[in-house]
């Protein structure tokens, strides 16, 4: 049984286009700004808890035509507010991060920059502009009216008390490498606005956000703006915005978007569609970015990622810019590097250290051993320390398969109509001792240990206790818990000694591989309903499909329906 076969969750491709142009007219965009009671550290990293449930804006588009910008230069923002500040965070993809201007109130758009425009009362007058480059240099100004109505920029005006920061994922002004992105965090004090404006619940302000991007070449190790060969002047910059203006002019406030301030906090976001993925150690950040962009476009916002902590740190931060939650995919009880003394033992007295069960890589640890529990708790602590990780996903959190799915048995020349001693595990000497201390008898001396319900329940409870210990540790850190499990609780108890409906996790991912069991598509609906009933309303169930068996014609569509 090739249980290491790549598994992927069912998902739907929601490539719904959003219309910005209709019958020749361009419509302003809308964004909801939620209230936060959580503190925000303005360090440019956008990894505080407060930001986690806040959706990103749409990706920026061309200012005049609303056409899509290059994938590698993706640009999005999000916002929050409290009684002191309006918070803005932005993520800007950039393979060449550079900046030259370091003086406050320099004309920052002469560098690549990120810009914020605010008109509190939406009358097109008395509005504000803030620009920041990758060096963190700020220009802010006040306009009593737009330039085309005789307005003049008051650059001496400042957002007093502004807090701002930039984080660069790459190296700034270094031309011999490829960068990935730079991120911005701003905390704009309400007290800095004229009339000390603080929005009320339901108030709507006019905002727009812009990005200036210059075309550059590298000459003598320095980024230099490209020149028009005919005129000798700089090539025009790109202007990309949240809400398109229809012309290359940001100073038309009547075309800006609408931001609605609400006094409630953003609701927790639970991804609807997920994917399991192994980390590719040789993938560059650019390769990961391309993959995350595709997942995001397909509507997949949950990534169960198997990776070391260094890779998790890198990918979690990047995935955040695409609105994708990363949960660490952790192979729990099956540990190829386990100490021999930790490995499970079958009814015949054979340890997995000396005799394989089905496949060589099956090295299931005994869940009741204190050393095993300490090992797992240490692993959890390492994963919990990954900043921005949203949860931990247990896999192989069970015993060895007692009975294989019907269609897999011939592969191993087996007919498992009942429990076979060679595949009934959980008989580690420590486990037997625990049972004997409780019931006064060695389980091997039971009349029928293979079918004895007290011995089965005991093994289930030991695994349950281990899971709950880990669950409590993870939840205490504010992370979500989930597990890949067998199709239904009843099947799990019988086939792999897994009592998962007793674990009280946040999410369950039943591996409903219908072809393994010789079932038709209707079985998937039956299984899903049974699982949802088993866990109740306090947990969510996501049905997993085995895609290699759904490649022909409309098989995947039928299975999803």
XYZ file of N, CA and C in Angstrom, residues 86-324:
717
model
N -5.657 54.520 12.357
C -6.067 53.806 11.149
C -4.839 53.021 10.684
N -4.953 51.686 10.651
C -3.819 50.831 10.306
C -3.927 50.389 8.845
N -2.812 50.464 8.151
C -2.737 49.997 6.762
C -1.554 49.064 6.633
N -1.778 47.912 5.990
C -0.691 46.979 5.682
C -0.716 46.720 4.184
N 0.451 46.573 3.592
C 0.535 46.324 2.151
C 1.639 45.333 1.856
N 1.413 44.538 0.820
C 2.415 43.572 0.366
C 2.654 43.816 -1.118
N 3.910 44.042 -1.493
C 4.268 44.399 -2.860
C 5.320 43.423 -3.392
N 4.930 42.571 -4.346
C 5.896 41.675 -4.967
C 6.928 42.479 -5.739
N 8.193 42.075 -5.640
C 9.244 42.859 -6.294
C 10.547 42.045 -6.408
N 10.949 41.677 -7.611
C 12.218 40.942 -7.773
C 13.453 41.829 -7.640
N 13.267 43.147 -7.748
C 14.397 44.079 -7.635
C 14.011 45.215 -6.686
N 14.292 45.028 -5.416
C 13.945 46.050 -4.425
C 15.050 47.099 -4.387
N 14.673 48.349 -4.630
C 15.657 49.425 -4.587
C 15.013 50.700 -4.059
N 15.826 51.616 -3.650
C 15.360 52.913 -3.182
C 16.555 53.837 -3.013
N 16.341 55.118 -3.233
C 17.428 56.090 -3.117
C 17.110 57.222 -2.144
N 15.834 57.582 -2.057
C 15.453 58.776 -1.304
C 15.384 58.476 0.185
N 16.075 59.282 0.982
C 16.143 59.043 2.423
C 15.688 60.254 3.248
N 15.350 61.342 2.591
C 14.962 62.562 3.295
C 13.446 62.646 3.396
N 12.933 62.910 4.600
C 11.498 63.068 4.819
C 10.953 64.159 3.891
N 9.840 63.870 3.272
C 9.120 64.768 2.372
C 9.852 65.031 1.059
N 10.818 64.160 0.724
C 11.320 64.157 -0.649
C 10.187 63.677 -1.557
N 10.310 63.885 -2.853
C 9.263 63.446 -3.790
C 9.419 61.939 -3.977
N 8.740 61.183 -3.118
C 9.002 59.747 -2.987
C 8.631 58.964 -4.245
N 7.663 59.424 -5.028
C 7.288 58.641 -6.206
C 8.372 58.658 -7.291
N 9.455 59.363 -7.064
C 10.600 59.253 -7.970
C 11.354 57.951 -7.734
N 11.072 57.318 -6.602
C 11.448 55.921 -6.357
C 10.202 55.060 -6.573
N 10.371 53.751 -6.621
C 9.202 52.878 -6.483
C 8.583 53.155 -5.119
N 7.255 53.199 -5.053
C 6.659 53.523 -3.766
C 5.272 52.899 -3.612
N 4.731 53.047 -2.388
C 3.347 52.702 -2.062
C 2.698 53.965 -1.532
N 1.452 54.221 -1.969
C 0.818 55.494 -1.659
C -0.596 55.292 -1.111
N -0.973 56.156 -0.183
C -2.310 56.149 0.419
C -2.936 57.520 0.221
N -4.182 57.536 -0.242
C -4.942 58.775 -0.418
C -6.217 58.683 0.414
N -6.529 59.752 1.167
C -7.674 59.729 2.085
C -8.478 61.020 1.961
N -9.792 60.854 1.738
C -10.715 61.984 1.777
C -11.811 61.626 2.776
N -11.698 62.118 4.021
C -12.616 61.674 5.077
C -14.099 61.906 4.777
N -14.470 63.079 4.278
C -15.894 63.341 4.073
C -16.346 63.115 2.635
N -15.396 62.748 1.753
C -15.765 62.359 0.400
C -16.247 63.483 -0.486
N -15.916 64.739 -0.132
C -16.389 65.859 -0.953
C -15.393 66.267 -2.027
N -14.257 65.548 -2.113
C -13.255 65.864 -3.125
C -12.342 67.009 -2.751
N -12.490 67.524 -1.536
C -11.671 68.633 -1.041
C -11.013 68.220 0.275
N -9.960 68.945 0.640
C -9.300 68.737 1.936
C -8.978 67.261 2.181
N -8.098 66.757 1.323
C -7.715 65.346 1.426
C -6.213 65.204 1.670
N -5.799 63.958 1.871
C -4.447 63.681 2.358
C -3.766 62.628 1.486
N -2.448 62.725 1.441
C -1.664 61.755 0.681
C -0.432 61.349 1.493
N -0.101 60.070 1.429
C 1.104 59.552 2.091
C 1.811 58.625 1.121
N 3.125 58.786 0.998
C 3.938 57.929 0.135
C 5.091 57.356 0.959
N 5.466 56.109 0.661
C 6.587 55.478 1.362
C 7.341 54.597 0.389
N 8.672 54.607 0.459
C 9.478 53.751 -0.413
C 10.033 52.567 0.367
N 10.820 51.740 -0.302
C 11.322 50.512 0.318
C 12.366 50.791 1.394
N 12.886 51.989 1.439
C 13.803 52.384 2.513
C 13.035 52.863 3.747
N 11.719 52.986 3.609
C 10.908 53.473 4.719
C 10.814 54.981 4.789
N 11.267 55.674 3.753
C 11.199 57.135 3.726
C 9.784 57.577 3.370
N 9.280 58.563 4.103
C 7.889 58.979 3.978
C 7.785 60.397 3.435
N 6.798 60.602 2.571
C 6.327 61.939 2.224
C 4.831 61.979 2.525
N 4.362 63.003 3.218
C 2.939 63.170 3.447
C 2.565 64.620 3.176
N 1.345 64.820 2.745
C 0.942 66.164 2.358
C -0.567 66.333 2.504
N -0.992 67.592 2.443
C -2.409 67.942 2.511
C -2.777 68.719 1.256
N -3.943 68.411 0.686
C -4.446 69.128 -0.493
C -5.795 69.751 -0.144
N -5.916 71.064 -0.315
C -7.218 71.694 -0.066
C -8.193 71.432 -1.213
N -7.643 71.176 -2.397
C -8.444 70.784 -3.563
C -7.498 70.129 -4.574
N -8.037 69.381 -5.543
C -7.175 68.731 -6.530
C -6.407 69.752 -7.382
N -5.337 69.282 -7.996
C -4.514 70.163 -8.831
C -5.332 70.774 -9.960
N -6.232 69.982 -10.566
C -6.989 70.491 -11.713
C -8.069 71.503 -11.320
N -8.179 71.738 -10.014
C -9.100 72.767 -9.531
C -8.355 73.875 -8.789
N -7.055 73.955 -9.103
C -6.249 75.023 -8.521
C -5.598 74.677 -7.196
N -5.629 73.420 -6.818
C -5.032 73.021 -5.556
C -3.512 73.029 -5.592
N -2.914 73.129 -4.427
C -1.460 73.118 -4.297
C -1.087 72.249 -3.106
N -0.094 71.412 -3.285
C 0.298 70.486 -2.221
C 0.968 71.226 -1.072
N 0.492 70.944 0.141
C 1.130 71.466 1.358
C 2.033 70.363 1.900
N 3.259 70.318 1.396
C 4.192 69.258 1.776
C 4.723 69.462 3.189
N 4.658 70.688 3.694
C 5.117 70.942 5.066
C 4.186 70.291 6.089
N 2.962 70.000 5.672
C 1.999 69.349 6.569
C 2.429 67.902 6.798
N 2.296 67.391 8.023
C 2.672 66.016 8.344
C 1.568 65.314 9.133
N 1.510 63.999 8.963
C 0.699 63.162 9.855
C 1.448 63.060 11.185
N 1.160 63.935 12.119
C 1.880 63.940 13.388
C 1.578 62.657 14.166
N 2.625 62.011 14.646
C 2.460 60.771 15.388
C 2.387 59.532 14.512
N 2.638 59.707 13.192
C 2.627 58.558 12.276
C 3.657 57.521 12.692
N 3.235 56.258 12.667
C 4.163 55.144 12.862
C 4.206 54.371 11.553
N 5.409 54.096 11.055
C 5.548 53.411 9.772
C 6.762 52.496 9.795
N 6.684 51.431 9.010
C 7.812 50.502 8.923
C 7.703 49.713 7.626
N 8.857 49.266 7.149
C 8.960 48.456 5.933
C 9.802 47.226 6.246
N 9.409 46.087 5.711
C 10.221 44.864 5.784
C 10.539 44.430 4.359
N 11.800 44.117 4.107
C 12.245 43.709 2.775
C 12.577 42.225 2.789
N 11.954 41.477 1.887
C 12.221 40.049 1.760
C 13.133 39.865 0.559
N 14.405 40.033 0.836
C 15.445 40.056 -0.170
C 16.511 41.012 0.314
N 17.150 41.696 -0.594
C 18.163 42.694 -0.235
C 17.860 43.969 -1.001
N 18.003 45.093 -0.358
C 17.682 46.346 -1.016
C 18.926 46.927 -1.683
N 18.771 47.356 -2.929
C 19.828 47.982 -3.735
C 20.964 47.027 -4.085
N 20.719 45.750 -3.962
C 21.732 44.776 -4.394
C 21.263 44.175 -5.714
N 22.075 44.297 -6.737
C 21.644 43.941 -8.097
C 21.997 42.526 -8.518
N 22.753 41.794 -7.704
C 23.228 40.474 -8.128
C 22.388 39.343 -7.551
N 21.183 39.651 -7.080
C 20.300 38.597 -6.588
C 18.865 38.913 -7.004
N 17.972 37.993 -6.688
C 16.548 38.181 -6.985
C 15.806 38.313 -5.670
N 15.107 39.403 -5.508
C 14.325 39.637 -4.299
C 12.913 39.079 -4.490
N 12.100 39.159 -3.439
C 10.750 38.627 -3.537
C 9.681 39.700 -3.338
N 9.802 40.484 -2.263
C 8.742 41.445 -1.967
C 9.201 42.407 -0.887
N 8.428 43.469 -0.716
C 8.577 44.323 0.455
C 7.195 44.609 1.001
N 7.114 44.746 2.298
C 5.828 44.923 2.960
C 5.855 46.187 3.814
N 4.684 46.761 3.979
C 4.544 48.055 4.648
C 3.508 47.943 5.755
N 3.762 48.597 6.869
C 2.760 48.791 7.916
C 2.735 50.265 8.295
N 1.523 50.790 8.388
C 1.320 52.182 8.775
C 0.298 52.248 9.900
N 0.538 53.114 10.856
C -0.452 53.453 11.879
C -0.628 54.962 11.826
N -1.745 55.393 11.224
C -1.998 56.822 11.019
C -2.915 57.309 12.142
N -2.453 58.233 12.972
C -3.277 58.676 14.105
C -4.499 59.468 13.629
N -5.642 59.190 14.232
C -6.824 59.996 13.919
C -6.593 61.456 14.289
N -5.789 61.671 15.318
C -5.549 63.038 15.782
C -4.783 63.872 14.760
N -4.146 63.192 13.781
C -3.375 63.922 12.780
C -4.260 64.531 11.697
N -5.474 64.007 11.538
C -6.383 64.573 10.555
C -6.944 65.901 11.074
N -7.140 66.817 10.174
C -7.784 68.072 10.562
C -9.152 67.767 11.161
N -9.534 68.505 12.172
C -10.783 68.308 12.917
C -10.745 67.035 13.761
N -9.552 66.437 13.893
C -9.364 65.259 14.764
C -10.444 64.205 14.499
N -10.587 63.831 13.257
C -11.670 62.947 12.847
C -11.445 61.510 13.325
N -12.454 60.914 13.922
C -12.484 59.488 14.232
C -13.786 58.953 13.659
N -13.727 57.930 12.826
C -14.964 57.431 12.224
C -15.880 56.793 13.259
N -17.157 56.829 12.972
C -18.154 56.108 13.761
C -18.517 54.826 13.021
N -19.144 53.928 13.737
C -19.563 52.667 13.134
C -20.453 52.943 11.911
N -20.050 52.391 10.771
C -20.824 52.557 9.544
C -20.395 53.706 8.675
N -19.496 54.564 9.160
C -19.018 55.685 8.341
C -18.242 55.170 7.129
N -18.373 55.885 6.019
C -17.649 55.545 4.799
C -16.774 56.721 4.383
N -15.490 56.456 4.171
C -14.529 57.458 3.705
C -14.070 57.059 2.311
N -13.614 58.039 1.545
C -13.032 57.747 0.237
C -11.526 57.510 0.409
N -11.051 56.385 -0.114
C -9.636 56.026 -0.083
C -9.212 55.571 -1.475
N -7.943 55.721 -1.751
C -7.342 54.950 -2.831
C -5.901 54.650 -2.450
N -5.378 53.633 -3.097
C -4.018 53.164 -2.823
C -3.322 52.976 -4.158
N -2.084 53.405 -4.215
C -1.367 53.397 -5.487
C 0.035 52.823 -5.301
N 0.557 52.325 -6.394
C 1.941 51.865 -6.416
C 2.601 52.422 -7.667
N 3.735 53.040 -7.492
C 4.538 53.527 -8.622
C 5.692 52.559 -8.841
N 5.861 52.137 -10.069
C 6.913 51.163 -10.419
C 7.650 51.650 -11.663
N 8.934 51.894 -11.501
C 9.775 52.365 -12.602
C 10.443 51.197 -13.308
N 10.636 51.344 -14.613
C 11.405 50.357 -15.376
C 12.885 50.684 -15.180
N 13.657 49.688 -14.752
C 15.074 49.931 -14.458
C 15.961 48.919 -15.169
N 17.178 49.320 -15.382
C 18.266 48.452 -15.839
C 19.346 48.475 -14.767
N 20.272 47.541 -14.880
C 21.419 47.529 -13.978
C 22.643 47.945 -14.781
N 23.274 49.013 -14.340
C 24.494 49.481 -14.984
C 25.544 49.752 -13.906
N 26.674 49.061 -14.061
C 27.765 49.208 -13.085
C 27.310 48.889 -11.666
N 26.452 47.867 -11.554
C 26.008 47.409 -10.241
C 25.006 48.329 -9.575
N 24.375 49.224 -10.336
C 23.430 50.184 -9.769
C 22.135 50.136 -10.578
N 20.999 50.196 -9.859
C 19.721 50.293 -10.548
C 19.569 51.702 -11.125
N 19.282 51.763 -12.446
C 19.082 53.048 -13.109
C 17.812 52.986 -13.950
N 17.060 54.065 -13.958
C 15.823 54.098 -14.723
C 16.122 53.983 -16.215
N 15.283 53.230 -16.886
C 15.430 53.073 -18.330
C 15.144 54.399 -19.028
N 15.881 54.658 -20.113
C 15.731 55.889 -20.874
C 15.070 55.615 -22.224
N 14.319 56.566 -22.679
C 13.795 56.531 -24.035
C 14.941 56.888 -24.977
N 15.285 55.976 -25.868
C 16.453 56.187 -26.730
C 16.288 57.386 -27.645
N 15.054 57.748 -27.965
C 14.821 58.872 -28.883
C 14.911 60.214 -28.164
N 14.376 60.252 -26.932
C 14.314 61.543 -26.223
C 15.377 61.693 -25.142
N 15.912 60.556 -24.683
C 16.870 60.602 -23.582
C 16.236 60.775 -22.228
N 14.891 60.864 -22.201
C 14.190 61.018 -20.928
C 13.861 59.654 -20.329
N 13.539 59.662 -19.022
C 13.146 58.414 -18.365
C 11.898 57.837 -19.019
N 11.874 56.526 -19.117
C 10.656 55.867 -19.573
C 9.549 56.130 -18.556
N 8.309 56.243 -19.000
C 7.215 56.505 -18.051
C 7.107 55.402 -17.010
N 6.756 55.806 -15.806
C 6.558 54.842 -14.727
C 5.230 54.118 -14.905
N 5.099 52.953 -14.262
C 3.815 52.269 -14.191
C 3.071 52.793 -12.962
N 1.777 52.959 -13.107
C 0.932 53.384 -11.995
C -0.152 52.329 -11.796
N -0.096 51.639 -10.676
C -1.041 50.568 -10.379
C -1.813 50.932 -9.114
N -3.103 50.653 -9.126
C -3.954 51.158 -8.051
C -4.944 50.089 -7.594
N -5.527 50.348 -6.428
C -6.608 49.497 -5.931
C -7.884 49.759 -6.735
N -8.329 51.001 -6.756
C -9.555 51.369 -7.467
C -9.180 52.222 -8.673
N -9.380 51.716 -9.891
C -8.868 52.404 -11.085
C -9.509 53.766 -11.308
N -8.698 54.676 -11.843
C -9.117 56.061 -12.040
C -9.653 56.327 -13.449
N -9.268 55.499 -14.410
C -9.666 55.740 -15.795
C -8.699 56.620 -16.552
N -7.856 57.348 -15.824
C -6.802 58.184 -16.405
C -5.592 58.092 -15.473
N -4.442 58.524 -15.973
C -3.238 58.509 -15.129
C -3.229 59.784 -14.294
N -4.055 59.766 -13.264
C -4.168 60.925 -12.368
C -4.819 60.456 -11.068
N -4.054 60.405 -10.008
C -4.606 59.995 -8.718
C -5.431 61.095 -8.062
N -5.270 62.307 -8.525
C -5.906 63.436 -7.833
C -7.286 63.748 -8.419
N -8.086 62.703 -8.527
C -9.510 62.843 -8.845
C -10.244 62.066 -7.764
N -10.431 62.657 -6.591
C -10.990 61.927 -5.439
C -12.358 61.312 -5.696
N -13.104 61.883 -6.628
C -14.422 61.337 -6.926
C -14.378 59.959 -7.542
N -13.187 59.503 -7.971
C -13.043 58.165 -8.547
C -12.383 57.182 -7.584
N -12.082 57.626 -6.384
C -11.470 56.724 -5.406
C -12.490 55.694 -4.920
N -11.985 54.684 -4.231
C -12.851 53.663 -3.673
C -13.500 54.097 -2.372
N -14.346 53.202 -1.855
C -15.060 53.472 -0.604
C -14.582 52.499 0.473
N -14.202 53.028 1.633
C -13.843 52.207 2.785
C -14.866 52.447 3.878
N -15.525 51.356 4.279
C -16.545 51.445 5.329
C -15.951 50.965 6.647
N -16.040 51.802 7.674
C -15.535 51.452 8.998
C -16.657 50.807 9.810
N -16.393 49.632 10.339
C -17.390 48.947 11.171
C -16.788 48.693 12.551
N -17.626 48.762 13.571
C -17.147 48.663 14.951
C -16.964 47.231 15.413
N -17.297 46.269 14.593
C -17.111 44.869 14.977
C -15.763 44.358 14.463
N -15.290 43.308 15.122
C -14.032 42.695 14.699
C -14.286 41.716 13.557
N -13.272 41.499 12.753
C -13.387 40.561 11.639
C -13.615 39.153 12.171
N -14.517 38.424 11.534
C -14.779 37.053 11.945
C -13.610 36.154 11.543
N -13.348 35.115 12.350
C -12.282 34.170 11.970
C -12.545 33.599 10.581
N -11.500 33.492 9.815
C -11.602 32.974 8.454
C -11.242 31.493 8.457
N -12.158 30.665 8.003
C -11.896 29.236 7.842
C -11.826 28.930 6.348
N -10.699 28.459 5.859
C -10.618 28.141 4.430
C -11.686 27.128 4.027
N -12.251 27.300 2.853
C -13.227 26.344 2.337
C -12.541 25.220 1.564
N -11.430 25.549 0.933
C -10.746 24.577 0.092
C -9.269 24.537 0.471
N -8.752 23.316 0.566
C -7.402 23.072 1.080
C -6.613 22.192 0.121
N -5.312 22.163 0.342
C -4.463 21.238 -0.392
C -3.360 20.746 0.539
N -3.050 19.454 0.433
C -1.877 18.905 1.104
C -0.677 19.094 0.182
N 0.463 19.460 0.736
C 1.649 19.624 -0.101
C 2.914 19.301 0.683
N 3.796 18.572 0.045
C 5.137 18.378 0.583
C 5.981 19.589 0.207
N 6.848 20.027 1.082
C 7.751 21.130 0.758
C 8.785 20.656 -0.246
N 9.040 21.484 -1.232
C 10.062 21.183 -2.232
C 11.323 21.940 -1.840
N 12.290 21.225 -1.329
C 13.490 21.873 -0.775
C 14.253 22.685 -1.816
N 14.169 22.257 -3.080
C 14.940 22.951 -4.110
C 14.158 24.078 -4.773
N 12.937 24.330 -4.310
C 12.165 25.414 -4.888
C 12.681 26.767 -4.411
N 12.793 27.684 -5.353
C 13.142 29.058 -4.999
C 11.902 29.763 -4.451
N 12.117 30.905 -3.858
C 10.985 31.690 -3.371
C 10.070 32.072 -4.528
N 10.656 32.332 -5.707
C 9.861 32.699 -6.882
C 8.962 31.536 -7.305
N 9.494 30.309 -7.218
C 8.692 29.143 -7.572
C 7.527 28.981 -6.596
N 7.806 29.151 -5.315
C 6.745 29.083 -4.320
C 5.704 30.171 -4.568
N 6.160 31.353 -4.916
C 5.241 32.456 -5.160
C 4.294 32.119 -6.306
N 4.831 31.531 -7.368
C 4.003 31.146 -8.512
C 2.951 30.127 -8.094
N 3.371 29.145 -7.281
C 2.442 28.123 -6.833
C 1.359 28.720 -5.942
N 1.736 29.591 -5.039
C 0.763 30.212 -4.133
C -0.209 31.098 -4.902
N 0.290 31.786 -5.913
C -0.578 32.616 -6.750
C -1.640 31.758 -7.440
N -1.234 30.592 -7.936
C -2.182 29.695 -8.608
C -3.206 29.140 -7.624
N -2.745 28.769 -6.436
C -3.680 28.279 -5.425
C -4.697 29.346 -5.074
N -4.218 30.566 -4.888
C -5.104 31.665 -4.527
C -6.133 31.912 -5.624
N -5.695 31.905 -6.871
C -6.601 32.137 -7.991
C -7.638 31.022 -8.105
N -7.269 29.810 -7.669
C -8.188 28.676 -7.719
C -9.129 28.637 -6.522
N -8.994 29.583 -5.615
C -9.877 29.637 -4.455
C -9.402 28.804 -3.286
N -8.165 28.300 -3.339
C -7.621 27.489 -2.246
C -6.913 28.415 -1.265
N -7.417 28.461 -0.044
C -6.845 29.370 0.951
C -6.335 28.633 2.189
N -6.284 27.293 2.121
C -5.721 26.496 3.207
C -4.637 25.591 2.667
N -3.434 25.699 3.221
C -2.295 24.898 2.774
C -1.778 24.066 3.941
N -1.891 22.744 3.812
C -1.343 21.809 4.799
C 0.035 21.426 4.308
N 1.064 22.005 4.918
C 2.414 21.929 4.371
C 3.335 21.098 5.249
N 3.927 20.082 4.655
C 4.926 19.261 5.338
C 6.300 19.845 5.052
N 6.943 20.386 6.089
C 8.220 21.070 5.887
C 8.945 21.229 7.205
N 10.262 21.483 7.121
C 11.000 21.802 8.336
C 10.633 23.217 8.771
N 11.028 23.577 9.980
C 10.579 24.859 10.526
C 11.141 26.046 9.743
N 12.347 25.919 9.196
C 12.922 27.028 8.421
C 12.085 27.295 7.177
N 11.682 26.225 6.490
C 10.844 26.391 5.298
C 9.472 26.911 5.677
N 8.924 26.421 6.776
C 7.623 26.918 7.229
C 7.672 28.416 7.509
N 8.750 28.870 8.139
C 8.904 30.299 8.401
C 8.831 31.084 7.095
N 9.552 30.626 6.081
C 9.631 31.336 4.810
C 8.296 31.323 4.077
N 7.684 30.157 3.978
C 6.471 30.025 3.174
C 5.258 30.611 3.889
N 5.200 30.500 5.205
C 4.074 31.071 5.947
C 3.987 32.570 5.722
N 5.114 33.229 5.768
C 5.138 34.674 5.565
C 4.699 35.036 4.148
N 5.193 34.293 3.163
C 4.835 34.572 1.773
C 3.365 34.255 1.506
N 2.892 33.123 2.021
C 1.501 32.718 1.806
C 0.533 33.742 2.374
N 0.927 34.401 3.449
C 0.088 35.433 4.057
C -0.271 36.523 3.053
N 0.660 36.844 2.152
C 0.415 37.893 1.162
C -0.631 37.480 0.135
N -0.930 36.202 0.063
C -1.937 35.711 -0.878
C -3.221 35.294 -0.154
N -3.306 35.592 1.131
C -4.490 35.226 1.899
C -4.606 33.732 2.127
N -3.477 33.027 2.121
C -3.469 31.576 2.307
C -2.968 31.244 3.709
